Amino acid sequence: MRADPRDGSRDFSLGFWGQRPSNRASIRRANLGIILRLLRDEGPRSRVRIAGATGLPKPTVTSLVAELVELGLAVEGQTESEGAIGRPGTTVHLDGRTVCGIGTEISADYVSVVVLTMRGDVLHERHQPIAVAEAGVEPVLDLVAALLAECLDRAAESGTRAAGIAVAAHGVVDLVGGRVRYAANLDWHDVEVLDGLRRRLGPAAPVLHLDNDAKLAALAEYLAIKDSDIHDLLYISAGSGIGGGIISGDRLLRGAAGFAGEIGHLPLDPRGRLCVCGRGGCWETMIGLGALLRLADASQEPATGPALASAPTPVPTSAPAPAFDAEQRLAELKRRALAGDGPTRDALHQVATDLGLGLGMLADILNPRAVVLGGYFAHIGDLMLDQVRTIVREHVMAPEAAACEILLSTLGFRAPALGAAHLALEDVYQDPAGYRHPSRTI
Ligand SMILES: [Zn+2]
């Protein structure tokens, strides 16, 4: 399509997941998806500007837009001027208000779900704290299935069709088999997630997908940034575990076996604390939420407050096991830091230092244009950001060439579920005319 996909905008000739149209007959359908992605990522525009951005002939764009409008995926809006001497043109907007993707995240400490329309409206959202490792696999899948069934009901009530369901899970996942192969923080080994959910949801459930939580969160952040100059992004997922999602040249980097981005277990301190993976001194033990809380709690004062340190948040009786509320504890830590509590500030300083050292290495390896600090950093990272930026600047090999923006996530703990919802909608972008009749099983 484009001679140079980096000439000021993102590359719309390929989907985020990198599939190319496989034969000539599918090219028209793929071009429908290219226009939809352009409208999603860069906003409404006239047919002339769509033609300019995609390289498609204007008559082809006119025909494709008419089909998208008929499918309910695009809508015509206001007129816009196309230059001083050009006639005003009608803008085309992404619509898809009646099509949604359902995303869910299975985290160590909670399960969340979100129903997202193609237009970007959140129709429904739930966040259920649960200690997943202690609860066991079957009760957790029961809970996820119940939350997903509620999502499907809400979508149906609002006259919206679910294009698919996607699950964001910790650890190493088998995309094709729909399994979590190994997730240390969940204590899951070879868990058949998609089969388990299919059995519970029944044959009428939409197509199900599974992917790694940090990779899906990276997708959500990449789409949320809306900066057409950012093609290379490193997302840091920070909860009880640490993960990474790498976008390189507008594509998700998976590596040979899908493990790319497993940065939480980089051995940054060989003599450090024992990690859940069985080794010592992993980066996760230094900058994960557990590390911050441990450092803060090790102070003379109970930095998180005795109630928060010991008592789980009450949850509905349907939940198999309770878990602490991370956002509540982070709010307490932040209050103490802002009040000048020395030990809390020391804990934040230590985590920020270790975060900056690791990011400096990753910046040299990956040369991202932006680093997005997600998960718990979205709640308290503003107190660490200046220090992190300074340390990265001091430690990268070539401060000028490797300069990257270090940003706080705007999505926080919601990012993986939102990314999953985007993945669930990917079937529509892959084949806007045919998604209503999905034939594949996964
Ligand atoms: Zn480890």
Tab-separated table of C-alpha atoms and ligand atoms in Angstrom:
chain	number	residue	atom	x	y	z
A	1	MET	CA	0.000	0.000	0.000
A	2	ARG	CA	2.197	2.844	1.247
A	3	ALA	CA	5.664	3.334	-0.131
A	4	ASP	CA	6.835	4.266	3.340
A	5	PRO	CA	4.556	3.429	6.224
A	6	ARG	CA	6.474	5.813	8.478
A	7	ASP	CA	5.760	8.991	6.562
A	8	GLY	CA	3.848	10.525	9.415
A	9	SER	CA	1.112	8.001	9.991
A	10	ARG	CA	0.682	4.404	10.949
A	11	ASP	CA	0.827	1.549	8.485
A	12	PHE	CA	-2.709	0.525	7.601
A	13	SER	CA	-1.784	-2.003	4.944
A	14	LEU	CA	-1.506	-4.743	7.557
A	15	GLY	CA	-3.487	-5.547	10.624
A	16	PHE	CA	-1.934	-5.297	14.044
A	17	TRP	CA	-1.737	-9.075	14.136
A	18	GLY	CA	0.122	-9.119	10.844
A	19	GLN	CA	-2.043	-11.267	8.583
A	20	ARG	CA	-1.992	-10.505	4.883
A	21	PRO	CA	-4.867	-11.284	2.515
A	22	SER	CA	-4.229	-14.792	1.280
A	23	ASN	CA	-5.706	-14.542	-2.201
A	24	ARG	CA	-7.095	-12.097	-4.703
A	25	ALA	CA	-10.682	-12.745	-3.714
A	26	SER	CA	-9.988	-11.587	-0.181
A	27	ILE	CA	-8.343	-8.304	-1.157
A	28	ARG	CA	-11.602	-6.341	-1.249
A	29	ARG	CA	-12.481	-7.608	2.199
A	30	ALA	CA	-9.004	-6.775	3.445
A	31	ASN	CA	-9.339	-3.260	2.023
A	32	LEU	CA	-12.568	-2.811	3.962
A	33	GLY	CA	-10.562	-3.629	7.077
A	34	ILE	CA	-7.785	-1.199	6.110
A	35	ILE	CA	-10.283	1.658	5.915
A	36	LEU	CA	-11.866	0.654	9.227
A	37	ARG	CA	-8.460	0.632	10.941
A	38	LEU	CA	-7.657	4.056	9.494
A	39	LEU	CA	-10.909	5.476	10.889
A	40	ARG	CA	-10.270	3.831	14.275
A	41	ASP	CA	-6.665	4.947	14.625
A	42	GLU	CA	-6.683	8.386	13.010
A	43	GLY	CA	-10.273	9.524	13.259
A	44	PRO	CA	-12.950	10.636	10.799
A	45	ARG	CA	-11.923	11.859	7.369
A	46	SER	CA	-13.192	12.440	3.851
A	47	ARG	CA	-13.045	9.841	1.093
A	48	VAL	CA	-10.285	11.863	-0.585
A	49	ARG	CA	-8.161	11.677	2.543
A	50	ILE	CA	-8.917	7.968	2.917
A	51	ALA	CA	-7.699	7.461	-0.632
A	52	GLY	CA	-4.582	9.497	0.105
A	53	ALA	CA	-3.766	7.577	3.284
A	54	THR	CA	-4.407	4.101	1.933
A	55	GLY	CA	-3.246	4.446	-1.664
A	56	LEU	CA	-6.571	3.081	-2.879
A	57	PRO	CA	-8.222	4.715	-5.934
A	58	LYS	CA	-10.997	7.178	-5.056
A	59	PRO	CA	-13.781	5.203	-6.838
A	60	THR	CA	-12.700	2.099	-4.914
A	61	VAL	CA	-12.829	4.044	-1.646
A	62	THR	CA	-16.321	5.312	-2.487
A	63	SER	CA	-17.522	1.783	-3.135
A	64	LEU	CA	-15.864	0.368	-0.013
A	65	VAL	CA	-17.234	3.128	2.206
A	66	ALA	CA	-20.740	2.489	0.865
A	67	GLU	CA	-20.369	-1.158	1.854
A	68	LEU	CA	-19.108	-0.245	5.333
A	69	VAL	CA	-22.071	2.102	5.834
A	70	GLU	CA	-24.440	-0.664	4.747
A	71	LEU	CA	-22.782	-3.047	7.221
A	72	GLY	CA	-23.328	-0.496	10.001
A	73	LEU	CA	-19.586	-0.166	10.578
A	74	ALA	CA	-19.167	3.386	9.241
A	75	VAL	CA	-21.374	6.431	9.064
A	76	GLU	CA	-21.248	9.694	7.171
A	77	GLY	CA	-20.808	12.825	9.240
A	78	GLN	CA	-20.100	16.486	8.808
A	79	THR	CA	-18.514	18.067	5.765
A	80	GLU	CA	-14.883	19.051	5.890
A	81	SER	CA	-12.904	21.366	3.650
A	82	GLU	CA	-10.254	19.673	1.523
A	83	GLY	CA	-8.156	22.757	0.989
A	84	ALA	CA	-8.701	26.317	-0.107
A	85	ILE	CA	-9.873	25.475	-3.612
A	86	GLY	CA	-11.343	22.030	-3.060
A	87	ARG	CA	-15.013	21.342	-2.563
A	88	PRO	CA	-16.100	20.371	0.921
A	89	GLY	CA	-16.307	16.613	1.360
A	90	THR	CA	-18.392	14.485	3.694
A	91	THR	CA	-16.404	12.858	6.449
A	92	VAL	CA	-16.635	9.162	7.154
A	93	HIS	CA	-16.667	8.028	10.807
A	94	LEU	CA	-16.167	4.658	12.388
A	95	ASP	CA	-19.513	3.478	13.689
A	96	GLY	CA	-20.053	-0.102	14.797
A	97	ARG	CA	-22.202	0.893	17.756
A	98	THR	CA	-24.098	-2.380	17.352
A	99	VAL	CA	-20.958	-4.533	17.257
A	100	CYS	CA	-18.948	-5.233	20.389
A	101	GLY	CA	-15.970	-7.218	21.580
A	102	ILE	CA	-15.907	-8.788	25.028
A	103	GLY	CA	-12.600	-8.842	26.849
A	104	THR	CA	-11.688	-10.521	30.111
A	105	GLU	CA	-8.513	-10.612	32.153
A	106	ILE	CA	-7.497	-13.370	34.535
A	107	SER	CA	-4.979	-11.734	36.832
A	108	ALA	CA	-3.359	-13.089	39.994
A	109	ASP	CA	-5.562	-10.863	42.158
A	110	TYR	CA	-8.742	-10.293	40.160
A	111	VAL	CA	-10.867	-11.157	37.169
A	112	SER	CA	-12.258	-8.340	35.055
A	113	VAL	CA	-14.548	-8.079	32.048
A	114	VAL	CA	-15.414	-5.281	29.637
A	115	VAL	CA	-17.847	-4.942	26.743
A	116	LEU	CA	-16.473	-2.520	24.153
A	117	THR	CA	-18.247	-1.415	20.990
A	118	MET	CA	-16.304	-0.815	17.803
A	119	ARG	CA	-16.997	2.862	18.278
A	120	GLY	CA	-15.159	2.727	21.592
A	121	ASP	CA	-18.092	2.885	23.998
A	122	VAL	CA	-17.827	0.743	27.139
A	123	LEU	CA	-21.246	-0.875	27.566
A	124	HIS	CA	-20.442	-2.881	30.676
A	125	GLU	CA	-17.492	-3.478	32.982
A	126	ARG	CA	-16.814	-5.577	36.105
A	127	HIS	CA	-13.730	-5.989	38.287
A	128	GLN	CA	-13.897	-8.875	40.741
A	129	PRO	CA	-11.072	-9.308	43.267
A	130	ILE	CA	-10.102	-12.968	43.731
A	131	ALA	CA	-6.910	-14.741	44.798
A	132	VAL	CA	-6.655	-16.915	41.697
A	133	ALA	CA	-3.838	-19.227	42.804
A	134	GLU	CA	-5.594	-20.073	46.076
A	135	ALA	CA	-9.035	-20.439	44.493
A	136	GLY	CA	-8.015	-23.181	42.032
A	137	VAL	CA	-8.686	-23.498	38.322
A	138	GLU	CA	-12.288	-24.707	38.121
A	139	PRO	CA	-13.806	-22.107	40.502
A	140	VAL	CA	-11.943	-19.354	38.651
A	141	LEU	CA	-13.229	-20.532	35.280
A	142	ASP	CA	-16.740	-20.714	36.811
A	143	LEU	CA	-16.401	-17.077	37.858
A	144	VAL	CA	-15.036	-15.972	34.461
A	145	ALA	CA	-17.837	-17.790	32.650
A	146	ALA	CA	-20.469	-16.195	34.910
A	147	LEU	CA	-19.048	-12.721	34.272
A	148	LEU	CA	-18.898	-13.399	30.516
A	149	ALA	CA	-22.507	-14.633	30.487
A	150	GLU	CA	-23.475	-11.367	32.164
A	151	CYS	CA	-21.578	-9.480	29.427
A	152	LEU	CA	-23.435	-11.379	26.697
A	153	ASP	CA	-26.749	-10.568	28.374
A	154	ARG	CA	-25.871	-6.881	28.607
A	155	ALA	CA	-24.781	-6.801	24.956
A	156	ALA	CA	-28.016	-8.465	23.860
A	157	GLU	CA	-30.126	-6.109	26.005
A	158	SER	CA	-28.560	-3.124	24.253
A	159	GLY	CA	-29.112	-4.609	20.794
A	160	THR	CA	-25.403	-5.197	20.269
A	161	ARG	CA	-23.868	-8.231	18.619
A	162	ALA	CA	-20.756	-9.729	20.215
A	163	ALA	CA	-18.156	-10.340	17.518
A	164	GLY	CA	-16.058	-12.433	19.868
A	165	ILE	CA	-14.671	-12.980	23.340
A	166	ALA	CA	-10.987	-12.797	24.201
A	167	VAL	CA	-9.194	-13.784	27.373
A	168	ALA	CA	-6.052	-12.028	28.615
A	169	ALA	CA	-4.099	-14.294	30.924
A	170	HIS	CA	-0.803	-14.165	32.753
A	171	GLY	CA	2.091	-16.271	31.654
A	172	VAL	CA	3.030	-18.292	28.619
A	173	VAL	CA	-0.031	-19.023	26.526
A	174	ASP	CA	-0.703	-21.410	23.679
A	175	LEU	CA	-2.685	-19.250	21.247
A	176	VAL	CA	-3.790	-22.085	18.990
A	177	GLY	CA	-4.675	-24.551	21.705
A	178	GLY	CA	-6.267	-21.932	23.960
A	179	ARG	CA	-4.177	-23.057	26.950
A	180	VAL	CA	-2.188	-21.295	29.611
A	181	ARG	CA	0.962	-23.374	29.504
A	182	TYR	CA	2.588	-21.887	32.570
A	183	ALA	CA	1.712	-18.935	34.770
A	184	ALA	CA	3.777	-18.709	37.954
A	185	ASN	CA	1.609	-16.058	39.601
A	186	LEU	CA	-1.580	-18.034	38.999
A	187	ASP	CA	0.102	-21.367	39.800
A	188	TRP	CA	-1.429	-22.664	36.567
A	189	HIS	CA	0.190	-25.382	34.473
A	190	ASP	CA	-1.391	-26.491	31.175
A	191	VAL	CA	-4.830	-25.092	31.910
A	192	GLU	CA	-7.301	-25.498	29.041
A	193	VAL	CA	-8.859	-22.067	29.401
A	194	LEU	CA	-10.846	-21.810	26.179
A	195	ASP	CA	-12.174	-25.383	26.305
A	196	GLY	CA	-13.241	-24.814	29.903
A	197	LEU	CA	-15.063	-21.601	29.002
A	198	ARG	CA	-16.704	-23.142	25.928
A	199	ARG	CA	-18.082	-25.961	28.054
A	200	ARG	CA	-19.535	-23.468	30.492
A	201	LEU	CA	-20.861	-20.938	27.973
A	202	GLY	CA	-22.348	-23.467	25.565
A	203	PRO	CA	-22.354	-23.737	21.772
A	204	ALA	CA	-24.038	-20.366	21.182
A	205	ALA	CA	-21.056	-18.444	22.583
A	206	PRO	CA	-19.109	-16.257	20.156
A	207	VAL	CA	-15.638	-17.161	18.939
A	208	LEU	CA	-13.137	-17.325	21.794
A	209	HIS	CA	-9.513	-16.215	21.759
A	210	LEU	CA	-6.688	-16.285	24.297
A	211	ASP	CA	-3.531	-14.204	24.518
A	212	ASN	CA	-0.996	-12.972	27.040
A	213	ASP	CA	-2.193	-10.111	29.264
A	214	ALA	CA	0.794	-7.816	28.753
A	215	LYS	CA	0.662	-8.195	24.978
A	216	LEU	CA	-3.026	-7.326	24.913
A	217	ALA	CA	-2.467	-4.397	27.272
A	218	ALA	CA	0.241	-3.136	24.904
A	219	LEU	CA	-2.315	-3.207	22.091
A	220	ALA	CA	-4.828	-1.224	24.162
A	221	GLU	CA	-2.231	1.387	25.096
A	222	TYR	CA	-0.961	1.652	21.519
A	223	LEU	CA	-4.499	2.329	20.318
A	224	ALA	CA	-5.205	4.737	23.191
A	225	ILE	CA	-2.137	6.908	22.532
A	226	LYS	CA	-3.471	8.113	19.152
A	227	ASP	CA	-0.031	9.346	18.143
A	228	SER	CA	0.689	8.471	14.554
A	229	ASP	CA	4.430	8.955	15.140
A	230	ILE	CA	4.607	6.087	17.624
A	231	HIS	CA	5.314	2.830	15.809
A	232	ASP	CA	7.589	1.301	18.443
A	233	LEU	CA	6.345	0.971	21.978
A	234	LEU	CA	7.312	-0.984	25.068
A	235	TYR	CA	4.540	-1.606	27.567
A	236	ILE	CA	5.381	-2.641	31.124
A	237	SER	CA	2.637	-4.591	32.851
A	238	ALA	CA	3.000	-4.170	36.609
A	239	GLY	CA	0.948	-6.027	39.155
A	240	SER	CA	2.068	-8.806	41.423
A	241	GLY	CA	3.985	-9.962	38.340
A	242	ILE	CA	5.855	-7.961	35.739
A	243	GLY	CA	5.372	-8.527	32.017
A	244	GLY	CA	6.067	-6.706	28.813
A	245	GLY	CA	4.413	-6.102	25.491
A	246	ILE	CA	6.606	-4.982	22.616
A	247	ILE	CA	5.287	-3.257	19.524
A	248	SER	CA	7.883	-2.925	16.802
A	249	GLY	CA	7.019	-1.242	13.534
A	250	ASP	CA	3.295	-1.259	14.388
A	251	ARG	CA	3.400	-5.004	15.014
A	252	LEU	CA	3.283	-7.031	18.168
A	253	LEU	CA	6.611	-8.762	18.643
A	254	ARG	CA	6.130	-12.385	19.641
A	255	GLY	CA	9.474	-14.025	18.987
A	256	ALA	CA	10.092	-17.543	17.741
A	257	ALA	CA	7.967	-19.293	20.335
A	258	GLY	CA	5.777	-16.439	21.591
A	259	PHE	CA	7.771	-15.577	24.719
A	260	ALA	CA	8.986	-12.134	23.606
A	261	GLY	CA	8.294	-9.614	26.330
A	262	GLU	CA	8.708	-11.969	29.301
A	263	ILE	CA	10.824	-9.389	31.054
A	264	GLY	CA	9.689	-9.937	34.645
A	265	HIS	CA	12.201	-12.711	35.216
A	266	LEU	CA	15.298	-10.940	33.949
A	267	PRO	CA	17.878	-11.729	36.652
A	268	LEU	CA	18.870	-8.177	37.541
A	269	ASP	CA	20.094	-9.032	41.029
A	270	PRO	CA	21.610	-12.552	41.100
A	271	ARG	CA	21.854	-12.448	44.889
A	272	GLY	CA	18.366	-11.067	45.315
A	273	ARG	CA	15.130	-12.456	46.719
A	274	LEU	CA	13.643	-15.763	45.713
A	275	CYS	CA	11.120	-15.357	42.905
A	276	VAL	CA	7.897	-17.325	42.281
A	277	CYS	CA	9.646	-18.834	39.257
A	278	GLY	CA	12.094	-20.573	41.595
A	279	ARG	CA	15.098	-18.471	40.716
A	280	GLY	CA	16.553	-15.521	42.544
A	281	GLY	CA	16.725	-11.784	41.945
A	282	CYS	CA	14.264	-11.468	39.086
A	283	TRP	CA	13.279	-7.909	38.121
A	284	GLU	CA	9.751	-8.781	39.286
A	285	THR	CA	10.992	-9.220	42.856
A	286	MET	CA	12.401	-5.688	42.714
A	287	ILE	CA	9.673	-3.630	41.010
A	288	GLY	CA	6.476	-5.710	41.253
A	289	LEU	CA	3.618	-4.539	43.436
A	290	GLY	CA	4.692	-7.074	46.051
A	291	ALA	CA	8.131	-5.454	46.214
A	292	LEU	CA	6.699	-1.982	46.712
A	293	LEU	CA	4.314	-3.123	49.443
A	294	ARG	CA	7.037	-5.155	51.139
A	295	LEU	CA	9.438	-2.218	51.154
A	296	ALA	CA	6.755	0.110	52.450
A	297	ASP	CA	5.580	-2.372	55.099
A	298	ALA	CA	9.168	-2.966	56.235
A	299	SER	CA	9.265	0.562	57.551
A	300	GLN	CA	8.698	1.372	61.197
A	301	GLU	CA	5.248	2.644	60.440
A	302	PRO	CA	2.567	0.418	58.898
A	303	ALA	CA	2.721	2.228	55.588
A	304	THR	CA	-0.303	0.518	54.122
A	305	GLY	CA	-2.309	0.686	57.322
A	306	PRO	CA	-2.995	-2.368	59.482
A	307	ALA	CA	-6.483	-2.865	58.114
A	308	LEU	CA	-5.350	-2.803	54.525
A	309	ALA	CA	-2.317	-4.943	55.215
A	310	SER	CA	-4.294	-7.809	56.665
A	311	ALA	CA	-7.955	-7.598	55.792
A	312	PRO	CA	-9.272	-8.551	52.383
A	313	THR	CA	-11.967	-6.413	50.816
A	314	PRO	CA	-15.396	-8.022	51.213
A	315	VAL	CA	-16.612	-9.503	47.938
A	316	PRO	CA	-19.882	-11.093	46.873
A	317	THR	CA	-20.434	-14.598	48.181
A	318	SER	CA	-20.263	-15.966	44.644
A	319	ALA	CA	-16.508	-15.338	44.578
A	320	PRO	CA	-14.497	-18.457	45.365
A	321	ALA	CA	-11.838	-16.610	47.360
A	322	PRO	CA	-11.193	-13.009	48.262
A	323	ALA	CA	-8.124	-10.955	47.456
A	324	PHE	CA	-6.813	-7.631	48.620
A	325	ASP	CA	-7.782	-4.533	46.681
A	326	ALA	CA	-4.619	-3.207	45.069
A	327	GLU	CA	-6.111	0.160	44.169
A	328	GLN	CA	-7.125	0.775	47.766
A	329	ARG	CA	-3.656	-0.026	49.071
A	330	LEU	CA	-2.000	2.124	46.433
A	331	ALA	CA	-4.250	5.044	47.330
A	332	GLU	CA	-3.146	4.688	50.944
A	333	LEU	CA	0.521	4.540	49.980
A	334	LYS	CA	0.132	7.598	47.821
A	335	ARG	CA	-1.575	9.511	50.608
A	336	ARG	CA	1.332	8.725	52.935
A	337	ALA	CA	3.969	9.656	50.378
A	338	LEU	CA	2.294	12.972	49.641
A	339	ALA	CA	2.075	13.618	53.370
A	340	GLY	CA	5.861	13.303	53.472
A	341	ASP	CA	6.142	9.882	55.112
A	342	GLY	CA	9.836	9.066	54.838
A	343	PRO	CA	9.738	5.261	54.690
A	344	THR	CA	7.016	5.307	52.028
A	345	ARG	CA	9.007	7.758	49.945
A	346	ASP	CA	12.112	5.594	50.402
A	347	ALA	CA	10.196	2.564	49.122
A	348	LEU	CA	9.029	4.482	46.048
A	349	HIS	CA	12.571	5.741	45.500
A	350	GLN	CA	13.997	2.199	45.607
A	351	VAL	CA	11.414	0.821	43.153
A	352	ALA	CA	11.860	3.806	40.826
A	353	THR	CA	15.640	3.249	40.822
A	354	ASP	CA	15.335	-0.443	39.976
A	355	LEU	CA	12.672	0.313	37.375
A	356	GLY	CA	14.889	2.907	35.712
A	357	LEU	CA	17.917	0.592	35.605
A	358	GLY	CA	15.957	-2.175	33.893
A	359	LEU	CA	14.249	0.220	31.493
A	360	GLY	CA	17.614	1.648	30.485
A	361	MET	CA	18.735	-1.820	29.384
A	362	LEU	CA	15.503	-2.487	27.534
A	363	ALA	CA	15.671	0.908	25.826
A	364	ASP	CA	19.129	0.038	24.501
A	365	ILE	CA	17.937	-3.345	23.238
A	366	LEU	CA	14.588	-2.341	21.750
A	367	ASN	CA	14.956	1.397	21.037
A	368	PRO	CA	11.275	2.111	21.614
A	369	ARG	CA	9.811	5.507	20.775
A	370	ALA	CA	7.697	5.305	23.918
A	371	VAL	CA	7.618	3.272	27.110
A	372	VAL	CA	4.232	2.993	28.794
A	373	LEU	CA	4.252	2.138	32.506
A	374	GLY	CA	1.054	0.200	33.124
A	375	GLY	CA	-0.758	-1.623	35.897
A	376	TYR	CA	-0.043	-0.255	39.355
A	377	PHE	CA	2.319	2.399	37.994
A	378	ALA	CA	-0.754	4.145	36.582
A	379	HIS	CA	-1.877	4.730	40.183
A	380	ILE	CA	1.346	5.838	41.838
A	381	GLY	CA	3.926	6.175	39.078
A	382	ASP	CA	3.541	9.939	38.953
A	383	LEU	CA	5.555	10.017	42.184
A	384	MET	CA	8.368	8.022	40.534
A	385	LEU	CA	8.354	9.330	36.992
A	386	ASP	CA	10.954	12.093	37.252
A	387	GLN	CA	13.444	9.768	38.882
A	388	VAL	CA	12.784	6.963	36.406
A	389	ARG	CA	13.310	9.324	33.465
A	390	THR	CA	16.557	10.608	34.953
A	391	ILE	CA	17.960	7.121	35.555
A	392	VAL	CA	17.017	5.923	32.075
A	393	ARG	CA	18.638	9.002	30.538
A	394	GLU	CA	21.814	8.362	32.523
A	395	HIS	CA	22.031	4.685	31.636
A	396	VAL	CA	21.114	4.335	27.989
A	397	MET	CA	24.042	3.847	25.661
A	398	ALA	CA	23.218	6.749	23.371
A	399	PRO	CA	20.998	9.234	25.193
A	400	GLU	CA	20.245	11.197	22.033
A	401	ALA	CA	19.607	8.299	19.676
A	402	ALA	CA	17.895	6.067	22.209
A	403	ALA	CA	15.783	8.825	23.704
A	404	CYS	CA	12.296	7.603	24.360
A	405	GLU	CA	9.288	9.065	26.049
A	406	ILE	CA	8.400	7.417	29.330
A	407	LEU	CA	4.679	7.703	29.893
A	408	LEU	CA	2.215	6.568	32.488
A	409	SER	CA	-0.605	4.382	31.310
A	410	THR	CA	-3.958	6.080	31.101
A	411	LEU	CA	-5.731	2.728	31.258
A	412	GLY	CA	-4.163	1.239	34.392
A	413	PHE	CA	-5.427	-2.181	35.437
A	414	ARG	CA	-8.111	-1.984	32.725
A	415	ALA	CA	-5.609	-2.251	29.860
A	416	PRO	CA	-5.441	-6.065	29.463
A	417	ALA	CA	-9.234	-6.505	29.380
A	418	LEU	CA	-9.602	-3.587	26.955
A	419	GLY	CA	-6.863	-5.083	24.771
A	420	ALA	CA	-8.710	-8.382	24.858
A	421	ALA	CA	-11.882	-6.615	23.731
A	422	HIS	CA	-9.923	-5.126	20.836
A	423	LEU	CA	-8.657	-8.616	19.967
A	424	ALA	CA	-12.247	-9.885	20.072
A	425	LEU	CA	-13.138	-7.194	17.535
A	426	GLU	CA	-10.223	-8.169	15.314
A	427	ASP	CA	-12.427	-10.635	13.422
A	428	VAL	CA	-14.423	-7.654	12.176
A	429	TYR	CA	-11.304	-5.811	10.995
A	430	GLN	CA	-9.976	-8.956	9.339
A	431	ASP	CA	-13.170	-9.454	7.368
A	432	PRO	CA	-15.771	-6.714	7.861
A	433	ALA	CA	-18.162	-8.293	5.374
A	434	GLY	CA	-17.888	-11.809	6.709
A	435	TYR	CA	-17.465	-11.638	10.473
A	436	ARG	CA	-21.143	-12.371	10.961
A	437	HIS	CA	-20.492	-15.906	9.804
A	438	PRO	CA	-17.336	-17.019	11.597
A	439	SER	CA	-16.293	-20.481	10.548
A	440	ARG	CA	-13.169	-21.044	12.570
A	441	THR	CA	-13.263	-22.636	15.951
A	442	ILE	CA	-10.551	-20.569	17.608
B	1	ZN	ZN	11.463	-15.063	38.403
